[in-house]
Amino acid sequence: MEVLIDDSLLIKNYINGDERALEILINKHNSRISGFIYSKVNDRNITEDIFQDTFIKVIRTLKRGSYSEEGKFLPWVMRIAHNLIIDHFRKTSRMPMFEGSDSFNIFSFVSDDRLNIEKQMIKEQIDCDLNLLIEELPADQKQVLQMRIYRDMSFKEISEITGVSINTALGRMRYALINLRKIIERNNIVLTN
Amino acid sequence: MENIYVNNKKECKLIKVKPETIQFLLDYSKSLHFVEKDGIVFQSNLN
């Protein structure tokens, strides 16, 4: 049979160094205090946190000898818990927290378009390999391809600079691409990202 | 009706904090010491 010991006696024993008295006190009021906290915050984990913070304050006050025994231990603990609950709500209203769910994911709206480091390295490797392949092309084809792809020039501009007709520039570009494909196939090169 | 209420009552569980939380508080209490010297209170946590 459980023997109910008065709170004031337990507190007195605890202040005198009996750590077991604290365990009895906590277990005695566990469900009332945690039930009170849970009824306000509606979250098990936050209840655990506030309960813990409440008793840390209780322990510190009792150990410092600042507690004045007036036979109102439970109301005092409840008031500490109540103040911590208010602090919790003040904090969460200052820093609102959004949690994702199956229907809402913040990363659907916020994204980073940059390539990740692995894809970036692959892209650099492909660019490097492609430059080596372009070097294999005949000079006239290489010139048109570089102007078109790397300098983003129109075929009209290319024809004016190289002194050939637009059709010739187009033809050189076409042969440049055909030859590049041939080199790639001949050497079994795989260019993918 | 009475029987139903009695059966349901057994399903009801009171909220209690986890034993780990209580153990933490007990360990914290054991480690915490206050020493007063010349009117100044010193706090120490001895693990």
Coordinates of N, CA and C in Angstrom, one line a residue, chain A residues 54-192:
Chain A
T54 N 10.6 23.1 -15.4 CA 9.9 23.4 -14.2 C 10.7 22.9 -13.0
F55 N 11.0 21.6 -13.1 CA 11.6 20.9 -11.9 C 13.1 21.4 -11.7
I56 N 13.7 21.8 -12.8 CA 15.1 22.3 -12.7 C 15.0 23.6 -11.8
K57 N 14.0 24.4 -12.1 CA 13.8 25.6 -11.3 C 13.5 25.3 -9.8
V58 N 12.6 24.2 -9.7 CA 12.2 23.8 -8.3 C 13.5 23.3 -7.5
I59 N 14.3 22.5 -8.2 CA 15.5 21.9 -7.6 C 16.4 23.1 -7.2
R60 N 16.6 24.0 -8.1 CA 17.6 25.1 -7.8 C 17.1 26.0 -6.6
T61 N 15.8 26.2 -6.6 CA 15.2 27.1 -5.5 C 15.4 26.4 -4.2
L62 N 15.0 25.1 -4.2 CA 15.1 24.3 -2.9 C 16.6 24.2 -2.5
K63 N 17.5 23.9 -3.4 CA 18.9 23.7 -3.0 C 19.5 25.0 -2.5
R64 N 19.1 26.1 -3.1 CA 19.6 27.4 -2.7 C 19.1 27.9 -1.4
G65 N 18.0 27.2 -1.0 CA 17.4 27.6 0.3 C 16.5 28.8 0.2
S66 N 16.0 29.1 -1.0 CA 15.2 30.3 -1.2 C 13.7 29.9 -1.1
Y67 N 13.4 28.7 -0.9 CA 12.0 28.3 -0.8 C 11.4 28.5 0.6
S68 N 10.3 29.2 0.7 CA 9.7 29.4 2.0 C 8.4 28.4 2.1
E69 N 8.5 27.5 3.0 CA 7.5 26.5 3.1 C 6.2 27.1 3.7
E70 N 5.1 27.1 2.9 CA 3.9 27.6 3.4 C 2.8 26.6 3.2
G71 N 3.2 25.4 2.9 CA 2.3 24.3 2.6 C 1.6 24.4 1.3
K72 N 2.3 25.1 0.3 CA 1.7 25.3 -1.0 C 2.7 24.9 -2.1
F73 N 3.2 23.7 -1.9 CA 4.2 23.2 -2.9 C 3.6 23.1 -4.3
L74 N 2.5 22.3 -4.4 CA 2.0 22.1 -5.7 C 1.5 23.4 -6.4
P75 N 0.8 24.3 -5.8 CA 0.4 25.5 -6.5 C 1.7 26.3 -6.9
W76 N 2.7 26.2 -6.1 CA 4.0 26.9 -6.5 C 4.6 26.3 -7.7
V77 N 4.6 25.0 -7.8 CA 5.2 24.3 -9.0 C 4.3 24.6 -10.2
M78 N 3.0 24.6 -10.0 CA 2.1 24.9 -11.1 C 2.3 26.3 -11.6
R79 N 2.6 27.2 -10.7 CA 2.8 28.6 -11.2 C 4.1 28.7 -12.0
I80 N 5.1 28.0 -11.6 CA 6.4 27.9 -12.4 C 6.1 27.4 -13.8
A81 N 5.3 26.2 -13.8 CA 5.0 25.6 -15.1 C 4.2 26.5 -15.9
H82 N 3.2 27.2 -15.3 CA 2.4 28.2 -16.0 C 3.2 29.3 -16.7
N83 N 4.2 29.8 -15.9 CA 5.1 30.9 -16.5 C 5.9 30.3 -17.6
L84 N 6.4 29.1 -17.5 CA 7.2 28.5 -18.6 C 6.4 28.3 -19.8
I85 N 5.1 27.9 -19.6 CA 4.2 27.7 -20.8 C 4.0 29.1 -21.5
I86 N 3.8 30.1 -20.7 CA 3.7 31.5 -21.3 C 5.0 31.8 -22.1
D87 N 6.1 31.6 -21.5 CA 7.4 31.8 -22.2 C 7.5 31.0 -23.5
H88 N 7.0 29.8 -23.4 CA 7.1 28.9 -24.6 C 6.2 29.6 -25.7
F89 N 5.0 30.0 -25.4 CA 4.2 30.6 -26.4 C 4.7 31.9 -26.9
R90 N 5.3 32.7 -26.1 CA 5.9 34.0 -26.5 C 7.0 33.7 -27.5
K91 N 7.8 32.6 -27.2 CA 9.0 32.3 -28.0 C 8.5 31.8 -29.4
T92 N 7.5 30.9 -29.4 CA 7.0 30.4 -30.7 C 6.3 31.4 -31.5
S93 N 5.7 32.4 -30.8 CA 5.0 33.5 -31.6 C 6.0 34.4 -32.3
R94 N 7.2 34.6 -31.6 CA 8.3 35.4 -32.1 C 9.0 34.6 -33.3
M95 N 9.1 33.3 -33.1 CA 9.7 32.5 -34.2 C 8.8 31.4 -34.6
P96 N 7.8 31.8 -35.5 CA 6.8 30.7 -35.9 C 7.5 29.6 -36.6
M97 N 7.1 28.4 -36.3 CA 7.7 27.2 -36.9 C 6.7 26.6 -37.9
F98 N 7.2 26.3 -39.1 CA 6.3 25.6 -40.0 C 6.8 24.2 -40.2
E99 N 5.9 23.3 -40.1 CA 6.3 21.9 -40.2 C 5.8 21.3 -41.5
G100 N 6.6 20.6 -42.2 CA 6.1 20.0 -43.5 C 5.1 18.8 -43.2
S101 N 4.3 18.5 -44.2 CA 3.5 17.4 -44.1 C 3.4 16.7 -45.5
D102 N 2.6 15.6 -45.6 CA 2.5 14.9 -46.9 C 2.0 15.9 -48.0
S103 N 1.1 16.8 -47.6 CA 0.5 17.6 -48.6 C 1.3 18.9 -48.8
F104 N 2.2 19.3 -47.9 CA 2.9 20.5 -48.0 C 4.4 20.3 -47.7
N105 N 5.2 20.6 -48.7 CA 6.6 20.5 -48.5 C 7.3 21.8 -48.9
I106 N 8.0 22.5 -48.0 CA 8.5 23.8 -48.2 C 9.5 23.8 -49.4
F107 N 10.2 22.6 -49.6 CA 11.2 22.5 -50.7 C 10.5 22.4 -52.1
S108 N 9.2 22.3 -52.1 CA 8.5 22.4 -53.4 C 8.5 23.8 -53.9
F109 N 8.6 24.8 -52.9 CA 8.6 26.2 -53.3 C 10.0 26.8 -53.3
V110 N 10.8 26.4 -52.4 CA 12.2 26.9 -52.3 C 13.1 25.9 -52.8
S111 N 13.9 26.2 -53.9 CA 14.8 25.2 -54.4 C 16.1 25.9 -54.9
D112 N 17.1 25.2 -55.0 CA 18.4 25.7 -55.5 C 18.7 25.1 -56.9
D113 N 18.7 26.0 -57.9 CA 18.8 25.5 -59.2 C 20.2 25.2 -59.6
R114 N 21.2 25.5 -58.7 CA 22.6 25.2 -59.1 C 22.8 23.7 -59.1
L115 N 23.8 23.4 -59.9 CA 24.2 21.9 -60.0 C 24.8 21.5 -58.7
N116 N 24.6 20.3 -58.2 CA 25.3 19.9 -57.0 C 26.8 19.6 -57.4
I117 N 27.6 19.4 -56.4 CA 29.0 19.3 -56.7 C 29.4 18.2 -57.6
E118 N 28.7 17.1 -57.5 CA 28.9 15.9 -58.4 C 28.6 16.3 -59.8
K119 N 27.4 16.8 -60.1 CA 27.0 17.2 -61.4 C 27.9 18.3 -62.0
Q120 N 28.4 19.2 -61.1 CA 29.3 20.2 -61.6 C 30.6 19.7 -62.0
M121 N 31.1 18.7 -61.3 CA 32.4 18.0 -61.7 C 32.2 17.3 -63.0
I122 N 31.1 16.6 -63.2 CA 30.8 15.9 -64.4 C 30.8 16.8 -65.6
K123 N 30.1 18.0 -65.4 CA 29.9 19.0 -66.5 C 31.3 19.5 -66.9
E124 N 32.1 19.8 -65.9 CA 33.5 20.3 -66.2 C 34.3 19.3 -67.0
Q125 N 34.1 18.0 -66.6 CA 34.8 17.0 -67.3 C 34.4 16.9 -68.7
I126 N 33.1 16.9 -68.9 CA 32.5 16.9 -70.3 C 33.0 18.0 -71.2
D127 N 33.0 19.3 -70.6 CA 33.4 20.4 -71.3 C 34.9 20.3 -71.7
C128 N 35.7 19.7 -70.8 CA 37.1 19.6 -71.1 C 37.3 18.5 -72.2
D129 N 36.5 17.4 -72.1 CA 36.6 16.4 -73.2 C 36.2 16.9 -74.5
L130 N 35.1 17.7 -74.5 CA 34.6 18.2 -75.7 C 35.6 19.2 -76.4
N131 N 36.3 20.0 -75.6 CA 37.3 20.9 -76.1 C 38.4 20.1 -76.9
L132 N 38.8 18.9 -76.3 CA 39.8 18.1 -76.9 C 39.3 17.5 -78.2
L133 N 38.0 17.2 -78.3 CA 37.4 16.6 -79.5 C 37.4 17.7 -80.6
I134 N 37.0 18.9 -80.2 CA 36.9 20.0 -81.1 C 38.3 20.3 -81.8
E135 N 39.3 20.2 -81.0 CA 40.7 20.4 -81.5 C 41.0 19.5 -82.6
E136 N 40.4 18.3 -82.7 CA 40.6 17.3 -83.7 C 40.0 17.7 -85.1
L137 N 39.1 18.7 -85.1 CA 38.4 19.1 -86.3 C 39.3 19.9 -87.2
P138 N 39.0 19.8 -88.5 CA 39.7 20.7 -89.5 C 39.5 22.2 -89.1
A139 N 40.5 23.1 -89.4 CA 40.5 24.4 -88.9 C 39.2 25.2 -89.2
D140 N 38.8 25.1 -90.5 CA 37.6 25.9 -90.9 C 36.3 25.5 -90.1
Q141 N 36.2 24.2 -89.9 CA 35.0 23.7 -89.2 C 35.1 24.1 -87.7
K142 N 36.3 24.0 -87.2 CA 36.5 24.3 -85.8 C 36.2 25.8 -85.5
Q143 N 36.6 26.6 -86.5 CA 36.4 28.1 -86.3 C 34.9 28.4 -86.3
V144 N 34.1 27.8 -87.2 CA 32.7 28.1 -87.3 C 32.0 27.6 -86.0
L145 N 32.4 26.4 -85.6 CA 31.7 25.8 -84.4 C 32.0 26.6 -83.2
Q146 N 33.2 27.1 -83.0 CA 33.6 27.9 -81.8 C 32.8 29.2 -81.8
M147 N 32.7 29.8 -83.0 CA 32.0 31.1 -83.1 C 30.5 30.9 -82.8
R148 N 30.0 29.8 -83.3 CA 28.5 29.6 -83.1 C 28.2 29.2 -81.6
I149 N 28.9 28.2 -81.1 CA 28.6 27.7 -79.8 C 29.1 28.5 -78.7
Y150 N 30.4 28.8 -78.7 CA 31.1 29.5 -77.6 C 30.9 31.0 -77.6
R151 N 30.8 31.6 -78.8 CA 30.7 33.1 -78.8 C 29.3 33.5 -79.2
D152 N 28.4 32.5 -79.4 CA 27.0 32.8 -79.6 C 26.7 33.7 -80.8
M153 N 27.5 33.6 -81.9 CA 27.4 34.5 -83.0 C 26.4 33.9 -84.0
S154 N 25.7 34.8 -84.8 CA 24.8 34.3 -85.8 C 25.6 33.8 -87.0
F155 N 24.9 33.0 -87.9 CA 25.6 32.6 -89.1 C 25.9 33.7 -90.0
K156 N 25.1 34.8 -89.9 CA 25.3 36.0 -90.8 C 26.7 36.7 -90.3
E157 N 26.8 36.8 -89.0 CA 28.0 37.4 -88.4 C 29.3 36.5 -88.7
I158 N 29.1 35.2 -88.6 CA 30.2 34.3 -88.9 C 30.6 34.4 -90.4
S159 N 29.6 34.5 -91.3 CA 29.9 34.6 -92.7 C 30.7 35.9 -93.0
E160 N 30.3 37.0 -92.3 CA 31.0 38.3 -92.5 C 32.4 38.3 -92.0
I161 N 32.6 37.7 -90.9 CA 34.0 37.6 -90.3 C 34.9 36.7 -91.1
T162 N 34.4 35.5 -91.4 CA 35.2 34.5 -92.1 C 35.3 34.8 -93.6
G163 N 34.4 35.6 -94.1 CA 34.5 36.0 -95.6 C 33.9 34.9 -96.4
V164 N 33.1 34.1 -95.9 CA 32.4 33.0 -96.7 C 30.9 33.3 -96.7
S165 N 30.2 32.6 -97.6 CA 28.7 32.8 -97.6 C 28.1 32.1 -96.4
I166 N 26.8 32.5 -96.1 CA 26.1 31.9 -95.0 C 26.0 30.4 -95.2
N167 N 25.7 30.0 -96.4 CA 25.5 28.6 -96.7 C 26.8 27.8 -96.5
T168 N 27.9 28.4 -96.8 CA 29.2 27.7 -96.5 C 29.4 27.6 -95.0
A169 N 29.1 28.7 -94.3 CA 29.2 28.6 -92.8 C 28.3 27.5 -92.2
L170 N 27.1 27.5 -92.8 CA 26.1 26.5 -92.3 C 26.6 25.1 -92.6
G171 N 27.2 24.9 -93.8 CA 27.7 23.6 -94.2 C 28.9 23.2 -93.3
R172 N 29.8 24.2 -93.0 CA 30.9 23.8 -92.1 C 30.5 23.4 -90.7
M173 N 29.5 24.1 -90.3 CA 28.9 23.8 -89.0 C 28.3 22.3 -89.0
R174 N 27.6 22.0 -90.1 CA 27.0 20.7 -90.2 C 28.1 19.6 -90.2
Y175 N 29.2 19.9 -91.0 CA 30.3 18.9 -91.1 C 31.0 18.8 -89.8
A176 N 31.1 19.9 -89.1 CA 31.8 19.9 -87.8 C 31.1 18.9 -86.8
L177 N 29.7 19.1 -86.8 CA 28.9 18.2 -85.9 C 29.0 16.7 -86.4
I178 N 28.9 16.5 -87.7 CA 29.0 15.1 -88.2 C 30.4 14.5 -87.8
N179 N 31.4 15.3 -88.0 CA 32.8 14.8 -87.7 C 33.0 14.5 -86.2
L180 N 32.4 15.4 -85.4 CA 32.4 15.3 -83.9 C 31.8 13.9 -83.5
R181 N 30.6 13.7 -84.1 CA 29.9 12.4 -83.8 C 30.7 11.2 -84.2
K182 N 31.4 11.3 -85.4 CA 32.2 10.2 -85.8 C 33.4 9.9 -84.9
I183 N 34.0 11.0 -84.4 CA 35.1 10.9 -83.5 C 34.6 10.2 -82.2
I184 N 33.5 10.7 -81.7 CA 32.9 10.1 -80.5 C 32.6 8.6 -80.6
E185 N 32.0 8.3 -81.8 CA 31.7 6.9 -82.0 C 32.9 6.0 -82.2
R186 N 33.9 6.6 -82.9 CA 35.1 5.8 -83.2 C 35.9 5.5 -81.9
N187 N 35.8 6.4 -81.0 CA 36.6 6.3 -79.7 C 35.7 5.8 -78.5
N188 N 34.5 5.4 -78.9 CA 33.6 4.9 -77.8 C 33.5 5.9 -76.6
I189 N 33.4 7.2 -76.9 CA 33.4 8.2 -75.8 C 31.9 8.4 -75.4
V190 N 31.7 8.4 -74.1 CA 30.3 8.7 -73.6 C 30.3 10.1 -72.9
L191 N 29.5 10.9 -73.5 CA 29.4 12.3 -73.0 C 27.9 12.4 -72.4
T192 N 27.8 12.2 -71.2 CA 26.5 12.4 -70.5 C 26.6 13.1 -69.2

